[in-house]
Short mmCIF file of C-alpha atoms in Angstrom, two decimals:
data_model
loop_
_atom_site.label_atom_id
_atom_site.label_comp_id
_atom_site.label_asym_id
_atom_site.label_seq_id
_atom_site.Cartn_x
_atom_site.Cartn_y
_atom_site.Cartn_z
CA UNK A 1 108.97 96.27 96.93
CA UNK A 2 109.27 99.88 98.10
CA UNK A 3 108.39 100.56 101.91
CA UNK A 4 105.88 103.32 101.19
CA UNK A 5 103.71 101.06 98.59
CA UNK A 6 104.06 98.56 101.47
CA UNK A 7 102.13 100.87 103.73
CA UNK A 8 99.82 101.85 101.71
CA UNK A 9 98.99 98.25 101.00
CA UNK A 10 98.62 97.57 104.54
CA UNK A 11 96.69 100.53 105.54
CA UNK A 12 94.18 99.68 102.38
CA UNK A 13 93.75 95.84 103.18
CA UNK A 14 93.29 97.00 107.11
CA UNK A 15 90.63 99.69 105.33
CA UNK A 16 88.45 97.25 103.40
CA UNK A 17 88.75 94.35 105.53
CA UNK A 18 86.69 96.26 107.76
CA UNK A 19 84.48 97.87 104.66
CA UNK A 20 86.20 101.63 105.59
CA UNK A 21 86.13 103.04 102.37
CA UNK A 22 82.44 104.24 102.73
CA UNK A 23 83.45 106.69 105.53
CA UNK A 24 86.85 107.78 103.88
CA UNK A 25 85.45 110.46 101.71
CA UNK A 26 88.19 113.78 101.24
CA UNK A 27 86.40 115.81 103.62
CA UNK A 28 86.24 113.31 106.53
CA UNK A 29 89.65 112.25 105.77
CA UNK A 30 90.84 115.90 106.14
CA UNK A 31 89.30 116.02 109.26
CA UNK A 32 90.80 113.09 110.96
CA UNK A 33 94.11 114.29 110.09
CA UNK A 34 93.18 117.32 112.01
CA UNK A 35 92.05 115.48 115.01
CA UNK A 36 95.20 113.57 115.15
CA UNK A 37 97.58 116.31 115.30
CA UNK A 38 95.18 117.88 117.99
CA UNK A 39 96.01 114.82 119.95
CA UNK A 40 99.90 115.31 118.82
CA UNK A 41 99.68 118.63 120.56
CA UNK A 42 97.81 117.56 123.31
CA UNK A 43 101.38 116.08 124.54
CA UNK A 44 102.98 119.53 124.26
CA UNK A 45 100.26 121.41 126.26
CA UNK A 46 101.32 123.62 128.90
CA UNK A 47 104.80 122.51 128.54
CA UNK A 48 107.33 125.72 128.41
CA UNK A 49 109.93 125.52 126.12
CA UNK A 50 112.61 123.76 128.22
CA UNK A 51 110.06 121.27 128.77
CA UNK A 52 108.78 120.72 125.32
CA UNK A 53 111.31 117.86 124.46
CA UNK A 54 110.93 115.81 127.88
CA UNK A 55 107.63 114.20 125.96
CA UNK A 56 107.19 110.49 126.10
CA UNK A 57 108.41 109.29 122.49
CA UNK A 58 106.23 106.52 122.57
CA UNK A 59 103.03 108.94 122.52
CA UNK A 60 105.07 111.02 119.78
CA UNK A 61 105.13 108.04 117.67
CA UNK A 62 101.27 107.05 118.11
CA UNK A 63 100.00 110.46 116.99
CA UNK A 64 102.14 110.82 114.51
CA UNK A 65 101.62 107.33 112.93
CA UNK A 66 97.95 108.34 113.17
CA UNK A 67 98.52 111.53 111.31
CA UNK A 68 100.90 109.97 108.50
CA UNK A 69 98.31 107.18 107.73
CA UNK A 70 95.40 109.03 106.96
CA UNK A 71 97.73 111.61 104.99
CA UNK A 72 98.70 108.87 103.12
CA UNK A 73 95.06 107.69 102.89
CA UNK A 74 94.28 110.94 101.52
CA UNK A 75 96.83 110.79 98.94
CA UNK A 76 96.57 107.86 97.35
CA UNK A 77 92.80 107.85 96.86
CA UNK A 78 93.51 111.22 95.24
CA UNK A 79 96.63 109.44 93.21
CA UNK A 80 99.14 111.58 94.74
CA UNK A 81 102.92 110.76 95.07
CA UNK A 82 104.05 111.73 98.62
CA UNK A 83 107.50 112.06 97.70
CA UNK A 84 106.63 114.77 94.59
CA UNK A 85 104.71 117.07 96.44
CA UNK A 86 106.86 117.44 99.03
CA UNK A 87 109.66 118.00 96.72
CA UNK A 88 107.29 120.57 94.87
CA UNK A 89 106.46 122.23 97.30
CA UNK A 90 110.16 122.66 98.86
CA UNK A 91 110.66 124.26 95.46
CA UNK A 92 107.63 126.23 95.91
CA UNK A 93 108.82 127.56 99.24
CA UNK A 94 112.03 128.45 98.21
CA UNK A 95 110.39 131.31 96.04
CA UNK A 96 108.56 132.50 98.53
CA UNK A 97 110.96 132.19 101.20
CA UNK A 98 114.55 133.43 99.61
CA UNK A 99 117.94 132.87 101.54
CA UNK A 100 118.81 136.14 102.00
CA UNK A 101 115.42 137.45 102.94
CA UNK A 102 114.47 134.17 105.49
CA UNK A 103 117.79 133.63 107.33
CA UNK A 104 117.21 133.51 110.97
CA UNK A 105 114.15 134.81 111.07
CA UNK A 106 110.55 132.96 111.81
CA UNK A 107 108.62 135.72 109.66
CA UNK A 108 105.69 134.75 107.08
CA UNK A 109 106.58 134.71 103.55
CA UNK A 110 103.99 137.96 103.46
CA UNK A 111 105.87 139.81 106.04
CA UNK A 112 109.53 139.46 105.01
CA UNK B 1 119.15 106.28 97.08
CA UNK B 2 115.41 106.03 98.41
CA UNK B 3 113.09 108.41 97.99
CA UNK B 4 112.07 109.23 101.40
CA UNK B 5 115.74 109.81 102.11
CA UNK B 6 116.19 112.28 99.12
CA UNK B 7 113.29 114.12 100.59
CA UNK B 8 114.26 114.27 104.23
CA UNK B 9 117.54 115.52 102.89
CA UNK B 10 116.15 118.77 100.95
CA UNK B 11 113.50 119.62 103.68
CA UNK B 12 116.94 119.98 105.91
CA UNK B 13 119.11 121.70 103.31
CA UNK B 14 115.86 124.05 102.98
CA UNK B 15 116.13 124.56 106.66
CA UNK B 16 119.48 124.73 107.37
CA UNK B 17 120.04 126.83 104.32
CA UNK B 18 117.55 129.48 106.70
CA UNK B 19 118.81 128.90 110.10
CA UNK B 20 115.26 127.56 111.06
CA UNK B 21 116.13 124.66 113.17
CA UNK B 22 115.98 127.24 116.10
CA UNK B 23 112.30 127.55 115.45
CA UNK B 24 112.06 123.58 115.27
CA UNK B 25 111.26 122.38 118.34
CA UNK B 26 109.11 119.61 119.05
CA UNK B 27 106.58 121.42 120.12
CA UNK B 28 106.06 124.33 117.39
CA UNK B 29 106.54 121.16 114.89
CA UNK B 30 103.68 119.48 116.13
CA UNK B 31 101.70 123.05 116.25
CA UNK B 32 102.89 123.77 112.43
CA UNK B 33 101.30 120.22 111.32
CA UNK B 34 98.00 121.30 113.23
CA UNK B 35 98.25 124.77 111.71
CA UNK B 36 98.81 123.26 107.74
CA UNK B 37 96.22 120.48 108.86
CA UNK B 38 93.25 123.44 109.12
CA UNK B 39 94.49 124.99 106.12
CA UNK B 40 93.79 122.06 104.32
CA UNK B 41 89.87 121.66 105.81
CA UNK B 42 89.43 124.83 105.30
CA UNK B 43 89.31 123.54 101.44
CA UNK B 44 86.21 121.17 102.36
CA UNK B 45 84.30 123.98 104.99
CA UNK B 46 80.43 124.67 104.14
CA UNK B 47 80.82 121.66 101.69
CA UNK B 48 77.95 119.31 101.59
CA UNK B 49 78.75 115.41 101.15
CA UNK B 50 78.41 115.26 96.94
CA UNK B 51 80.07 118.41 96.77
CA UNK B 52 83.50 116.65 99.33
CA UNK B 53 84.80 115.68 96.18
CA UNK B 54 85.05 119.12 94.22
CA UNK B 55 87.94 120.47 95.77
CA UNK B 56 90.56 121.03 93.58
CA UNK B 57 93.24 118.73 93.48
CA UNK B 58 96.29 121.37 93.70
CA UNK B 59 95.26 122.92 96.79
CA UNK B 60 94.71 119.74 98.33
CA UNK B 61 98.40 119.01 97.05
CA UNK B 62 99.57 121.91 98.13
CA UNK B 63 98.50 121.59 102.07
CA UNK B 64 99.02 118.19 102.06
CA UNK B 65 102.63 118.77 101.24
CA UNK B 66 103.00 121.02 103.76
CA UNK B 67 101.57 118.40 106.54
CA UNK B 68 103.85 115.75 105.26
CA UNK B 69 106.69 118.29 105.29
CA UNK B 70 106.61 119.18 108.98
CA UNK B 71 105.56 115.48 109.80
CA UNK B 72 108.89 114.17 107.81
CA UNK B 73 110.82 116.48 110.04
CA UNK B 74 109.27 115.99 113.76
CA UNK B 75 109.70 111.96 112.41
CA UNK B 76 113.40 112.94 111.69
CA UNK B 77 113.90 115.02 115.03
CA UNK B 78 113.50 111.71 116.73
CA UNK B 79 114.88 109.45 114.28
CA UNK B 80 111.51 107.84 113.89
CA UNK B 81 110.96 105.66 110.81
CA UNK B 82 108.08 106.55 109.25
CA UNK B 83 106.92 103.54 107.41
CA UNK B 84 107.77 101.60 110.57
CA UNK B 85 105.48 103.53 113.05
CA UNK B 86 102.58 103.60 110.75
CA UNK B 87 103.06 99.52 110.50
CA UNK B 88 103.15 99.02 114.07
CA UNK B 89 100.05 100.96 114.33
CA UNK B 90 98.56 99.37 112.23
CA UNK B 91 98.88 96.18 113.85
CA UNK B 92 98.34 98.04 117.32
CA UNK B 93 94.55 99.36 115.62
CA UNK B 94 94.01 95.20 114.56
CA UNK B 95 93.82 94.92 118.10
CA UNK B 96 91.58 97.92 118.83
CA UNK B 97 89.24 96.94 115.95
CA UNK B 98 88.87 93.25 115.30
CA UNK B 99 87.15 93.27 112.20
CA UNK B 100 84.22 91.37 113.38
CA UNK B 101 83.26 94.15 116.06
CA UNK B 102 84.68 96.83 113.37
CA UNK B 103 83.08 96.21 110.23
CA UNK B 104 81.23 98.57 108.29
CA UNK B 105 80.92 101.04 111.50
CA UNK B 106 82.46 103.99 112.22
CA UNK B 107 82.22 104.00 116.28
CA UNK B 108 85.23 104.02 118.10
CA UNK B 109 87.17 101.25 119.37
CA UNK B 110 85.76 102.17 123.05
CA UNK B 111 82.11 102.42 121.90
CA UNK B 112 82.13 98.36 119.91
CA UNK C 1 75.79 141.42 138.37
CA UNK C 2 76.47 140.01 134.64
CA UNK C 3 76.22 137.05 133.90
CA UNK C 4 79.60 136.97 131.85
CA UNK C 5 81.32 138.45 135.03
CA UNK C 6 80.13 135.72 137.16
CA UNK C 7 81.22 133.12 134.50
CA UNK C 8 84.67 135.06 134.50
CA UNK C 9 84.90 135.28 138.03
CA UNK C 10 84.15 131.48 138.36
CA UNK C 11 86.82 130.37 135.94
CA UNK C 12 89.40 132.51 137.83
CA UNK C 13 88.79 131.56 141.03
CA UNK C 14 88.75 127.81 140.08
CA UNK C 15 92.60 129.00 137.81
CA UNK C 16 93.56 130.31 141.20
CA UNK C 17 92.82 127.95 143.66
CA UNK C 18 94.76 125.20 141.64
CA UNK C 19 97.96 127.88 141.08
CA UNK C 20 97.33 127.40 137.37
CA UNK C 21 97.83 131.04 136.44
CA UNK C 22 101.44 130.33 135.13
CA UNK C 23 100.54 127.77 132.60
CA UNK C 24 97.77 130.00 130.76
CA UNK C 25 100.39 132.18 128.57
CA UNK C 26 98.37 132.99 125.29
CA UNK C 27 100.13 130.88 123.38
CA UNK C 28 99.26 127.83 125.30
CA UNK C 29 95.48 129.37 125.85
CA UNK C 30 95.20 129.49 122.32
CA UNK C 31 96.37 125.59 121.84
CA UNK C 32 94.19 124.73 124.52
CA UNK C 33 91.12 126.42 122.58
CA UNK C 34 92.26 124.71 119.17
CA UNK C 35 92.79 120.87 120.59
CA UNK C 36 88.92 121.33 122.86
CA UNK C 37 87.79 122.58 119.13
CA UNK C 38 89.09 118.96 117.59
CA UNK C 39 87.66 117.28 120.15
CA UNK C 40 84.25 118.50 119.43
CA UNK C 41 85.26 117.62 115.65
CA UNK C 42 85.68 114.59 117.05
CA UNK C 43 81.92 113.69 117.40
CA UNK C 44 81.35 114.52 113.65
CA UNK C 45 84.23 112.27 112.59
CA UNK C 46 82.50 109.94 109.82
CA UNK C 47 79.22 111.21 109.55
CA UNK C 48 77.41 111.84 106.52
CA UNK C 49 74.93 115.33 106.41
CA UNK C 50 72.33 113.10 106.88
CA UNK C 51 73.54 112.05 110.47
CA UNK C 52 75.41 115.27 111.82
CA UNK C 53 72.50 116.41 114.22
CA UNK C 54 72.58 113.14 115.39
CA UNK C 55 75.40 113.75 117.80
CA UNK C 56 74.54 113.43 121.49
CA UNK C 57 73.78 117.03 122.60
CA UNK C 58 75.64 116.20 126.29
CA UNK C 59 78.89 116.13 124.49
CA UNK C 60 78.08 119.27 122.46
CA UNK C 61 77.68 120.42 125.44
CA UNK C 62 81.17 119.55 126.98
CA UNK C 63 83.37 120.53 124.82
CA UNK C 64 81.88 123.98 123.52
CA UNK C 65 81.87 124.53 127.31
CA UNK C 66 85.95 123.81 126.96
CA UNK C 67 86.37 126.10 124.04
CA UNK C 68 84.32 128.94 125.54
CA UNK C 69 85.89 128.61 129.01
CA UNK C 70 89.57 129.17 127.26
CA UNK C 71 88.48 131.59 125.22
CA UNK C 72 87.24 133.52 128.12
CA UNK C 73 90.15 133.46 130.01
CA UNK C 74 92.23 134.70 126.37
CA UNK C 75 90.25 137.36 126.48
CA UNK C 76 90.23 138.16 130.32
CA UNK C 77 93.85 138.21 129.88
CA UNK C 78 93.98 140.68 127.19
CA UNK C 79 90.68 142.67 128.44
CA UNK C 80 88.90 142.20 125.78
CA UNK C 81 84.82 142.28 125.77
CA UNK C 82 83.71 138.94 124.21
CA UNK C 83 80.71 141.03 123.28
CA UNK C 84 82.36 143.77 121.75
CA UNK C 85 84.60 142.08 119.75
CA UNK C 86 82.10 140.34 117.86
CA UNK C 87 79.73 143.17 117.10
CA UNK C 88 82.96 145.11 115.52
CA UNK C 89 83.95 141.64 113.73
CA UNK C 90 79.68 141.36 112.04
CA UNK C 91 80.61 145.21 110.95
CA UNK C 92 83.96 143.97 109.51
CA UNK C 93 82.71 140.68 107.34
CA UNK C 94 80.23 143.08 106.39
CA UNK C 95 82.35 144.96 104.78
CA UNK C 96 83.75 141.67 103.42
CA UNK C 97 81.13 139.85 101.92
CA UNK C 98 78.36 142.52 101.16
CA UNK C 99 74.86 140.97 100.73
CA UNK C 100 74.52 140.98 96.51
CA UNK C 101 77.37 139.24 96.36
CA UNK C 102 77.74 136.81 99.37
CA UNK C 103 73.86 135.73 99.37
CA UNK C 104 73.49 131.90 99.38
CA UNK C 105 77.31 131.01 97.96
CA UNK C 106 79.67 129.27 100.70
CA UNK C 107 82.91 130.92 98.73
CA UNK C 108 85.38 132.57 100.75
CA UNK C 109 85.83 136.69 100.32
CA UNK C 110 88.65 136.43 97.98
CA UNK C 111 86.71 134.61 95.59
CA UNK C 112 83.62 136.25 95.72
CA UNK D 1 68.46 144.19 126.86
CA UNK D 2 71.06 141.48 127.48
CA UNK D 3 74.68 142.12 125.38
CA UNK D 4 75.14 138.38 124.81
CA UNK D 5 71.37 138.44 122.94
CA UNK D 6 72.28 141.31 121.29
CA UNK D 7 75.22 139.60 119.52
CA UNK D 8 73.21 136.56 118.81
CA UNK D 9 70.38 138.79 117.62
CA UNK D 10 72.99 140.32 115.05
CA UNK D 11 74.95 137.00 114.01
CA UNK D 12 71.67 135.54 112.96
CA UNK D 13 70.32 138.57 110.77
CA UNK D 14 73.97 138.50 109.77
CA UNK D 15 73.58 135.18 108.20
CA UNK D 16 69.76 135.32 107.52
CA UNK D 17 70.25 138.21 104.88
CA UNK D 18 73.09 135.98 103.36
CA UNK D 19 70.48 133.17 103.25
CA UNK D 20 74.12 130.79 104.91
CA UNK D 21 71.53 128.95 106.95
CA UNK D 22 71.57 125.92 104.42
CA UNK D 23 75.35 125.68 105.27
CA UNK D 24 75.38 125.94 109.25
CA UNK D 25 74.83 122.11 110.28
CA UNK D 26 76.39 121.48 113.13
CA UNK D 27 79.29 119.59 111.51
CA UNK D 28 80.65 122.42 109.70
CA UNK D 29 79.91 125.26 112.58
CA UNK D 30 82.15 122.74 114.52
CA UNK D 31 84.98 122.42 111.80
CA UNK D 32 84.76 126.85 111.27
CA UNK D 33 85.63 126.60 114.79
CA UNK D 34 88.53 124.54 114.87
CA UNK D 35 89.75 126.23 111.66
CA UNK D 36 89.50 130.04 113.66
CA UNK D 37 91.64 128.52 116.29
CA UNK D 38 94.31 127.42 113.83
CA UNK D 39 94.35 131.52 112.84
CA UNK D 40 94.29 132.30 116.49
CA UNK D 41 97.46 129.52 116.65
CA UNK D 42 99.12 131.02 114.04
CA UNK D 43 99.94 133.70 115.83
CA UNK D 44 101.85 132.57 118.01
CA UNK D 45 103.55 129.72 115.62
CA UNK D 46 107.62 129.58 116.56
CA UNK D 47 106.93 131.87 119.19
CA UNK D 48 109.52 131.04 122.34
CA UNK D 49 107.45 131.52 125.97
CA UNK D 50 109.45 135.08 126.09
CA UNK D 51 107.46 136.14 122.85
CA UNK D 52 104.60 134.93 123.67
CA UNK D 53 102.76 138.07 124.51
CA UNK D 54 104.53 140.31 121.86
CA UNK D 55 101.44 139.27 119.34
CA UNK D 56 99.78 142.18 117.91
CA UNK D 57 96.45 142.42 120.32
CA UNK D 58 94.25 143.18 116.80
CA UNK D 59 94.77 140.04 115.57
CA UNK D 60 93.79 137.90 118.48
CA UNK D 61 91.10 140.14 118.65
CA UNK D 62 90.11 139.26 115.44
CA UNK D 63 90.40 135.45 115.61
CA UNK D 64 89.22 135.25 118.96
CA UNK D 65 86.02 136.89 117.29
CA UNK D 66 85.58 134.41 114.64
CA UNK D 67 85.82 131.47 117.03
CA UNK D 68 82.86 132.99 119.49
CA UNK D 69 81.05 133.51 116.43
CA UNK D 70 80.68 130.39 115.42
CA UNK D 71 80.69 129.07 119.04
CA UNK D 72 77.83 131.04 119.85
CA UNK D 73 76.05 130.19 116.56
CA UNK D 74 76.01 126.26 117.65
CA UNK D 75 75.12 126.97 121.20
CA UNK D 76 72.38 128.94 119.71
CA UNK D 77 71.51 125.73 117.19
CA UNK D 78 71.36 123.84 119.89
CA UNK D 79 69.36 126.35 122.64
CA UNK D 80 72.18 126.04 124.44
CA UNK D 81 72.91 128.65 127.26
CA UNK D 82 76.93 129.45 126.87
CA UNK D 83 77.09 131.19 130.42
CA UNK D 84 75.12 127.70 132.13
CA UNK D 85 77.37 125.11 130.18
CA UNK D 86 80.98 126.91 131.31
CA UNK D 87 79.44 127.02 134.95
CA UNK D 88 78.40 123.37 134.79
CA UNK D 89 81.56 122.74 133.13
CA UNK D 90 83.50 124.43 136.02
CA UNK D 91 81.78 121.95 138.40
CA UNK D 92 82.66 118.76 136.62
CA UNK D 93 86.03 119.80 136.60
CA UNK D 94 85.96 120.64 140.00
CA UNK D 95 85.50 117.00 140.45
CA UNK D 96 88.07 115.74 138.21
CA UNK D 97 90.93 118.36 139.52
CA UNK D 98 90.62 118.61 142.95
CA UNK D 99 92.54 121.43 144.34
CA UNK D 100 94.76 119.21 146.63
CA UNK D 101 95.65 116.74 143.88
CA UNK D 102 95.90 119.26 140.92
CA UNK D 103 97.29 122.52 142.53
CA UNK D 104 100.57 123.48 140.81
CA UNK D 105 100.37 120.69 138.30
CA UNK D 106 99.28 121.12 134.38
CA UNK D 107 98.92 116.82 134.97
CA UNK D 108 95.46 115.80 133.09
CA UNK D 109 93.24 114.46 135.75
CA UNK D 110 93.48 110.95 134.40
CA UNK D 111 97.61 110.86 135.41
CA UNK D 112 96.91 112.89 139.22
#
């Protein structure tokens, strides 16, 4: 079995075991991914940039597991392959963002 | 070859093709995910519950992508496994919400 | 004497006496604004419209108190009236979404 | 007349003669918030510390703005007094950062 669809199983049996689904509606689901990678940030806070990779990994990985599972939550009730849009979207990007125009520089697509 | 591999592997030929790791660190990963994260609310602001499911589906895609993209990459930064971290939350959470305290309420763990 | 100064006035002296002048760079102000902003989100998580004015006003009260507070110091920084800024930003989204068009519809400018 | 009820005084005709009442609840006020301060973030997104005060002033003007908007619109929900809640605020904090303990030190109070 593929380690994604094991996830998702997991995260779905730990959902309805506790009778979840009710609250899990797109907009609230949206919103908890939001909170989560507030509390990713909340690590980085006042750290200058030579400080910004002395963060405790463990704390990395909690927030970030928190932010992957209800992104995954999200896409599966919405029947959406992680993988694909990803690999859309990288396509995507590279239109917007050409080699030649993007190299070594942190500009916006709008700006280049 | 696994999926999640092939997908890690373009969003780093996408970056490296741009010289962007410079702008990659930990910190102004975590910041991006927030940033894409609001983007993708912003699809469900000023919407009332029956109208949370009337967002259309490529948009949602579309941020979505880019929250998984920047998520897949701080993960990779610290050679975290994804599918791994979100399991041992998972079980972590079991503990924080027995389902006999947790079920059908939406309180938090420190509130049961 | 105003009572914005005084607030102003309070939040630097309390900065100062704790030597915390060198942390509040606008880059970190501004992260500091948006992760006070989540948690405030945070007391909406899960609720329907039906329950969203049930939140406990105290914590309302907390964390807009967080966002204003960095907010005022972003703009103390930059000397910017708090006051001013949003009269000339009404005149602005006036321009943006004129009355006949913008009355009673949630939709963003660009779709109007 | 005071400025601060001057701005309230025009935010509110500004959304009366839209009729955008109906949508301010105090969910979404919240969530316009914490999607301003994502702009606001933007701004400064793969900024190193040495660029972080090269953003253009205008357009932290402008996103600064929108998130007292819609900060002062939920104090205003909630008769809220944004001036008394920062200088209550202040105090707590003064409680939970003492100057001896948290002088020099961007530690949250909970790790002092």
């Amino acid at each position: 079995m593929e380690k994604y669809q094991q996830v998702i199983d997991e995260l779905i049996k730990f959902r309805n075991e506790r009778d979840w689904e009710q609250f899990h509606d797109s907009k609230n689901l949206a919103l908890a991914i939001s909170i989560e990678a507030a509390e990713l940030n909340e690590l980085f806070l006042w750290k200058k940039d030579n400080e910004s990779e002395n963060v405790k990994i463990d704390k990395i990985k909690e927030e970030l597991a928190d932010i992957l599972s209800f992104s995954f939550l999200l896409a599966e009730k919405h029947n959406l392959d992680i993988f694909e849009i990803v690999l859309e979207k990288i396509k995507r990007n590279g239109e917007k963002y050409p080699v030649e125009k993007a190299k070594g520089t942190a500009k916006k697509y709008d700006e280049l």
